[in-house]
PDB file of C-alpha atoms in Angstrom:
ATOM      1  CA  MET A   1      25.168   1.928  15.426  1.00 34.00           C
ATOM      2  CA  SER A   2      27.015  -1.379  15.601  1.00 36.00           C
ATOM      3  CA  PRO A   3      26.416  -3.854  12.761  1.00 41.00           C
ATOM      4  CA  VAL A   4      23.935  -6.611  13.527  1.00 41.00           C
ATOM      5  CA  SER A   5      23.551  -9.349  10.931  1.00 43.00           C
ATOM      6  CA  SER A   6      20.197 -10.506   9.657  1.00 57.00           C
ATOM      7  CA  GLY A   7      19.272 -12.684   6.743  1.00 86.00           C
ATOM      8  CA  ALA A   8      18.455  -9.628   4.674  1.00 96.00           C
ATOM      9  CA  THR A   9      20.151  -8.927   1.359  1.00 97.00           C
ATOM     10  CA  PHE A  10      20.459  -5.295   0.277  1.00 98.00           C
ATOM     11  CA  VAL A  11      20.804  -4.574  -3.464  1.00 98.00           C
ATOM     12  CA  LEU A  12      21.877  -1.092  -4.586  1.00 98.00           C
ATOM     13  CA  GLY A  13      22.471   0.353  -8.020  1.00 97.00           C
ATOM     14  CA  GLY A  14      21.726   3.196 -10.363  1.00 94.00           C
ATOM     15  CA  ALA A  15      18.696   3.580 -12.602  1.00 90.00           C
ATOM     16  CA  ARG A  16      18.441   0.748 -15.138  1.00 90.00           C
ATOM     17  CA  SER A  17      21.497  -0.967 -13.645  1.00 94.00           C
ATOM     18  CA  GLY A  18      19.839  -4.390 -13.427  1.00 94.00           C
ATOM     19  CA  LYS A  19      19.343  -4.295  -9.658  1.00 95.00           C
ATOM     20  CA  SER A  20      15.681  -5.392  -9.674  1.00 92.00           C
ATOM     21  CA  ARG A  21      16.392  -8.254 -12.068  1.00 92.00           C
ATOM     22  CA  PHE A  22      19.324  -9.362  -9.892  1.00 96.00           C
ATOM     23  CA  ALA A  23      17.203  -9.151  -6.719  1.00 95.00           C
ATOM     24  CA  GLU A  24      14.363 -11.125  -8.310  1.00 92.00           C
ATOM     25  CA  GLN A  25      16.847 -13.788  -9.423  1.00 92.00           C
ATOM     26  CA  LEU A  26      18.046 -14.190  -5.822  1.00 92.00           C
ATOM     27  CA  VAL A  27      14.484 -15.113  -4.871  1.00 88.00           C
ATOM     28  CA  THR A  28      13.524 -16.993  -8.050  1.00 83.00           C
ATOM     29  CA  ASP A  29      16.328 -19.485  -7.478  1.00 69.00           C
ATOM     30  CA  SER A  30      14.687 -20.595  -4.230  1.00 73.00           C
ATOM     31  CA  THR A  31      11.738 -22.837  -3.421  1.00 86.00           C
ATOM     32  CA  LEU A  32      10.297 -20.219  -1.078  1.00 90.00           C
ATOM     33  CA  GLU A  33       6.837 -18.685  -1.456  1.00 94.00           C
ATOM     34  CA  ARG A  34       7.459 -15.341  -3.222  1.00 95.00           C
ATOM     35  CA  HIS A  35       6.098 -11.995  -2.057  1.00 96.00           C
ATOM     36  CA  TYR A  36       6.844  -8.651  -3.660  1.00 95.00           C
ATOM     37  CA  ILE A  37       6.297  -5.361  -1.842  1.00 97.00           C
ATOM     38  CA  ALA A  38       6.056  -2.555  -4.372  1.00 94.00           C
ATOM     39  CA  THR A  39       6.501   0.903  -2.860  1.00 96.00           C
ATOM     40  CA  GLY A  40       5.962   2.912  -6.043  1.00 88.00           C
ATOM     41  CA  ARG A  41       2.966   5.082  -6.717  1.00 85.00           C
ATOM     42  CA  ALA A  42       1.639   5.741 -10.202  1.00 81.00           C
ATOM     43  CA  TRP A  43       1.799   9.535 -10.105  1.00 79.00           C
ATOM     44  CA  ASP A  44       1.501   9.713 -13.905  1.00 85.00           C
ATOM     45  CA  GLU A  45       0.893   7.544 -16.971  1.00 90.00           C
ATOM     46  CA  GLU A  46       4.586   6.815 -17.547  1.00 87.00           C
ATOM     47  CA  MET A  47       4.924   5.461 -13.991  1.00 82.00           C
ATOM     48  CA  ARG A  48       1.718   3.445 -14.398  1.00 84.00           C
ATOM     49  CA  VAL A  49       3.201   1.804 -17.502  1.00 89.00           C
ATOM     50  CA  ARG A  50       6.451   1.015 -15.615  1.00 83.00           C
ATOM     51  CA  ILE A  51       4.521  -0.570 -12.741  1.00 79.00           C
ATOM     52  CA  ASP A  52       2.417  -2.655 -15.125  1.00 83.00           C
ATOM     53  CA  GLN A  53       5.552  -3.799 -16.972  1.00 83.00           C
ATOM     54  CA  HIS A  54       7.228  -4.840 -13.703  1.00 80.00           C
ATOM     55  CA  LYS A  55       4.135  -6.875 -12.757  1.00 80.00           C
ATOM     56  CA  ALA A  56       4.049  -8.568 -16.160  1.00 81.00           C
ATOM     57  CA  ASP A  57       7.778  -9.327 -16.011  1.00 80.00           C
ATOM     58  CA  ARG A  58       7.405 -11.018 -12.609  1.00 80.00           C
ATOM     59  CA  GLY A  59       4.556 -13.222 -13.730  1.00 79.00           C
ATOM     60  CA  ASP A  60       2.080 -15.043 -11.540  1.00 84.00           C
ATOM     61  CA  LEU A  61       4.632 -16.790  -9.317  1.00 87.00           C
ATOM     62  CA  TRP A  62       4.711 -13.698  -7.094  1.00 91.00           C
ATOM     63  CA  THR A  63       2.125 -12.280  -4.710  1.00 93.00           C
ATOM     64  CA  THR A  64       2.331  -8.510  -5.093  1.00 92.00           C
ATOM     65  CA  HIS A  65       1.609  -6.145  -2.206  1.00 95.00           C
ATOM     66  CA  GLU A  66       1.462  -2.445  -3.029  1.00 93.00           C
ATOM     67  CA  GLU A  67       2.512  -0.463   0.035  1.00 97.00           C
ATOM     68  CA  PRO A  68       3.789   3.075  -0.477  1.00 96.00           C
ATOM     69  CA  LEU A  69       4.075   4.115   3.197  1.00 98.00           C
ATOM     70  CA  ASP A  70       3.688   1.522   5.954  1.00 98.00           C
ATOM     71  CA  LEU A  71       6.519  -0.749   4.889  1.00 98.00           C
ATOM     72  CA  VAL A  72       7.336  -2.220   8.304  1.00 98.00           C
ATOM     73  CA  ASP A  73       3.682  -3.054   9.008  1.00 98.00           C
ATOM     74  CA  LYS A  74       3.392  -4.753   5.605  1.00 98.00           C
ATOM     75  CA  LEU A  75       6.594  -6.712   6.186  1.00 98.00           C
ATOM     76  CA  ALA A  76       5.323  -7.860   9.573  1.00 97.00           C
ATOM     77  CA  SER A  77       1.967  -8.913   8.121  1.00 98.00           C
ATOM     78  CA  ILE A  78       3.489 -11.231   5.489  1.00 97.00           C
ATOM     79  CA  ASP A  79       6.673 -12.317   7.286  1.00 97.00           C
ATOM     80  CA  GLY A  80       7.067 -16.015   7.934  1.00 95.00           C
ATOM     81  CA  GLU A  81       9.177 -19.127   7.555  1.00 94.00           C
ATOM     82  CA  GLY A  82       9.225 -20.527   4.037  1.00 93.00           C
ATOM     83  CA  ARG A  83       8.698 -17.129   2.421  1.00 95.00           C
ATOM     84  CA  ALA A  84      10.848 -14.730   0.479  1.00 95.00           C
ATOM     85  CA  VAL A  85       9.957 -11.051   0.467  1.00 96.00           C
ATOM     86  CA  LEU A  86      11.415  -8.641  -2.072  1.00 96.00           C
ATOM     87  CA  VAL A  87      11.010  -4.923  -1.351  1.00 98.00           C
ATOM     88  CA  ASP A  88      11.364  -2.694  -4.410  1.00 95.00           C
ATOM     89  CA  CYS A  89      12.345  -0.006  -3.735  1.00 94.00           C
ATOM     90  CA  LEU A  90      13.472   2.083  -0.780  1.00 98.00           C
ATOM     91  CA  THR A  91      13.999   5.271  -2.776  1.00 97.00           C
ATOM     92  CA  LEU A  92      10.357   5.341  -3.877  1.00 95.00           C
ATOM     93  CA  TRP A  93       9.387   4.675  -0.251  1.00 98.00           C
ATOM     94  CA  VAL A  94      11.484   7.669   0.847  1.00 98.00           C
ATOM     95  CA  THR A  95       9.782   9.838  -1.788  1.00 96.00           C
ATOM     96  CA  ASN A  96       6.365   8.776  -0.488  1.00 96.00           C
ATOM     97  CA  LEU A  97       7.361   9.428   3.132  1.00 98.00           C
ATOM     98  CA  MET A  98       8.646  12.890   2.228  1.00 97.00           C
ATOM     99  CA  MET A  99       5.474  13.746   0.299  1.00 96.00           C
ATOM    100  CA  GLU A 100       3.378  12.750   3.320  1.00 97.00           C
ATOM    101  CA  GLY A 101       5.544  14.615   5.828  1.00 97.00           C
ATOM    102  CA  ARG A 102       6.371  11.462   7.793  1.00 98.00           C
ATOM    103  CA  ASP A 103       9.059  11.237  10.481  1.00 98.00           C
ATOM    104  CA  MET A 104      11.998   9.906   8.483  1.00 97.00           C
ATOM    105  CA  VAL A 105      14.211   9.117  11.470  1.00 97.00           C
ATOM    106  CA  ALA A 106      11.473   7.043  13.120  1.00 98.00           C
ATOM    107  CA  GLU A 107      10.482   5.259   9.894  1.00 98.00           C
ATOM    108  CA  PHE A 108      14.095   4.380   9.062  1.00 98.00           C
ATOM    109  CA  ALA A 109      14.839   3.206  12.609  1.00 98.00           C
ATOM    110  CA  ALA A 110      11.734   1.005  12.607  1.00 98.00           C
ATOM    111  CA  LEU A 111      12.789  -0.676   9.351  1.00 98.00           C
ATOM    112  CA  ALA A 112      16.382  -1.205  10.508  1.00 97.00           C
ATOM    113  CA  ALA A 113      15.119  -2.636  13.808  1.00 97.00           C
ATOM    114  CA  TYR A 114      12.682  -4.993  12.080  1.00 97.00           C
ATOM    115  CA  LEU A 115      15.098  -6.617   9.625  1.00 96.00           C
ATOM    116  CA  PRO A 116      17.082  -8.710  12.147  1.00 94.00           C
ATOM    117  CA  ARG A 117      13.799 -10.118  13.537  1.00 94.00           C
ATOM    118  CA  ALA A 118      12.359 -11.186  10.181  1.00 96.00           C
ATOM    119  CA  LYS A 119      11.715 -14.871   9.593  1.00 96.00           C
ATOM    120  CA  ALA A 120      11.355 -14.592   5.802  1.00 95.00           C
ATOM    121  CA  ARG A 121      14.243 -14.338   3.377  1.00 95.00           C
ATOM    122  CA  LEU A 122      14.369 -10.586   2.661  1.00 97.00           C
ATOM    123  CA  VAL A 123      15.787  -8.885  -0.410  1.00 97.00           C
ATOM    124  CA  ILE A 124      15.653  -5.099  -0.407  1.00 98.00           C
ATOM    125  CA  VAL A 125      16.307  -2.956  -3.496  1.00 98.00           C
ATOM    126  CA  SER A 126      17.232   0.718  -3.613  1.00 98.00           C
ATOM    127  CA  ASN A 127      18.678   3.275  -6.001  1.00 96.00           C
ATOM    128  CA  GLU A 128      22.093   4.641  -5.152  1.00 97.00           C
ATOM    129  CA  VAL A 129      21.607   8.396  -5.523  1.00 95.00           C
ATOM    130  CA  GLY A 130      24.724   9.760  -3.847  1.00 91.00           C
ATOM    131  CA  LEU A 131      27.237   9.266  -6.656  1.00 91.00           C
ATOM    132  CA  GLY A 132      26.190  12.191  -8.834  1.00 87.00           C
ATOM    133  CA  ILE A 133      26.443  15.945  -8.617  1.00 90.00           C
ATOM    134  CA  VAL A 134      24.927  17.866  -5.719  1.00 91.00           C
ATOM    135  CA  PRO A 135      21.261  18.507  -6.584  1.00 92.00           C
ATOM    136  CA  GLU A 136      20.373  22.130  -7.331  1.00 94.00           C
ATOM    137  CA  ASN A 137      17.313  22.387  -5.097  1.00 96.00           C
ATOM    138  CA  ARG A 138      16.687  21.877  -1.400  1.00 96.00           C
ATOM    139  CA  MET A 139      14.087  19.108  -1.708  1.00 96.00           C
ATOM    140  CA  ALA A 140      16.338  17.047  -3.969  1.00 96.00           C
ATOM    141  CA  ARG A 141      19.281  17.522  -1.575  1.00 96.00           C
ATOM    142  CA  GLU A 142      17.112  16.480   1.380  1.00 97.00           C
ATOM    143  CA  PHE A 143      15.974  13.418  -0.569  1.00 97.00           C
ATOM    144  CA  ARG A 144      19.567  12.446  -1.385  1.00 97.00           C
ATOM    145  CA  ASP A 145      20.573  12.921   2.255  1.00 97.00           C
ATOM    146  CA  HIS A 146      17.625  10.881   3.588  1.00 98.00           C
ATOM    147  CA  VAL A 147      18.370   8.054   1.168  1.00 98.00           C
ATOM    148  CA  GLY A 148      22.065   8.074   2.059  1.00 97.00           C
ATOM    149  CA  ARG A 149      21.284   7.811   5.785  1.00 98.00           C
ATOM    150  CA  LEU A 150      18.764   5.027   5.165  1.00 98.00           C
ATOM    151  CA  HIS A 151      21.238   3.084   3.036  1.00 98.00           C
ATOM    152  CA  GLN A 152      23.826   3.246   5.809  1.00 98.00           C
ATOM    153  CA  LEU A 153      21.312   1.880   8.343  1.00 97.00           C
ATOM    154  CA  ILE A 154      20.138  -0.947   6.099  1.00 98.00           C
ATOM    155  CA  ALA A 155      23.657  -1.901   4.987  1.00 98.00           C
ATOM    156  CA  ALA A 156      24.691  -2.097   8.654  1.00 97.00           C
ATOM    157  CA  VAL A 157      22.006  -4.675   9.502  1.00 97.00           C
ATOM    158  CA  ALA A 158      21.962  -6.626   6.222  1.00 97.00           C
ATOM    159  CA  ALA A 159      23.887  -9.879   5.947  1.00 96.00           C
ATOM    160  CA  ASP A 160      24.736  -9.264   2.286  1.00 97.00           C
ATOM    161  CA  VAL A 161      25.065  -6.062   0.286  1.00 98.00           C
ATOM    162  CA  TYR A 162      25.474  -5.919  -3.502  1.00 98.00           C
ATOM    163  CA  PHE A 163      26.117  -2.987  -5.787  1.00 98.00           C
ATOM    164  CA  ILE A 164      24.907  -3.502  -9.353  1.00 98.00           C
ATOM    165  CA  ALA A 165      26.369  -1.664 -12.357  1.00 96.00           C
ATOM    166  CA  ALA A 166      25.717  -2.573 -16.007  1.00 96.00           C
ATOM    167  CA  GLY A 167      23.914  -5.713 -14.819  1.00 94.00           C
ATOM    168  CA  LEU A 168      26.986  -6.961 -12.962  1.00 97.00           C
ATOM    169  CA  PRO A 169      26.891  -7.541  -9.194  1.00 97.00           C
ATOM    170  CA  LEU A 170      29.695  -6.434  -6.926  1.00 97.00           C
ATOM    171  CA  LYS A 171      29.409  -8.038  -3.494  1.00 98.00           C
ATOM    172  CA  MET A 172      30.247  -5.412  -0.893  1.00 97.00           C
ATOM    173  CA  LYS A 173      29.358  -7.307   2.293  1.00 97.00           C
ATOM    174  CA  GLY A 174      28.716 -10.876   3.354  1.00 94.00           C
TER     175      GLY A 174
END
């Protein structure tokens, strides 16, 4: 796949690296209407608390859209000039797709194809999961592999790519 630039910014980092805060700051510094697509599902109480905390941290300047599966359709429905859309995060989206038995190749291709056509300022967040040890079970290895392939597709079409570690951004592209 040859790189095609879009206005999208892709923000990667480990757990608790500061990637969501960095991504939100990219949007907060603008005068654009703010939309937040949350892909997480509250599978348990701990996750419910995390989701509620993220909502509270963002405040009422954001319109939140919870969409665990149909990310491209949701993007298309809110896309438009004068808007910023933050997607947080792709790894939770991949988890949801796997749990539902969705066609990963088709879903990933649809997202990568949509990004260059978007009119809104897009910021996409994901967890880098390929820097650790090889997972011990098949499902975890498949997850890591799916996420790695998705990251390569999104990084190829994004205009800017950042890696966040310890709250510090490293610009990798753009």
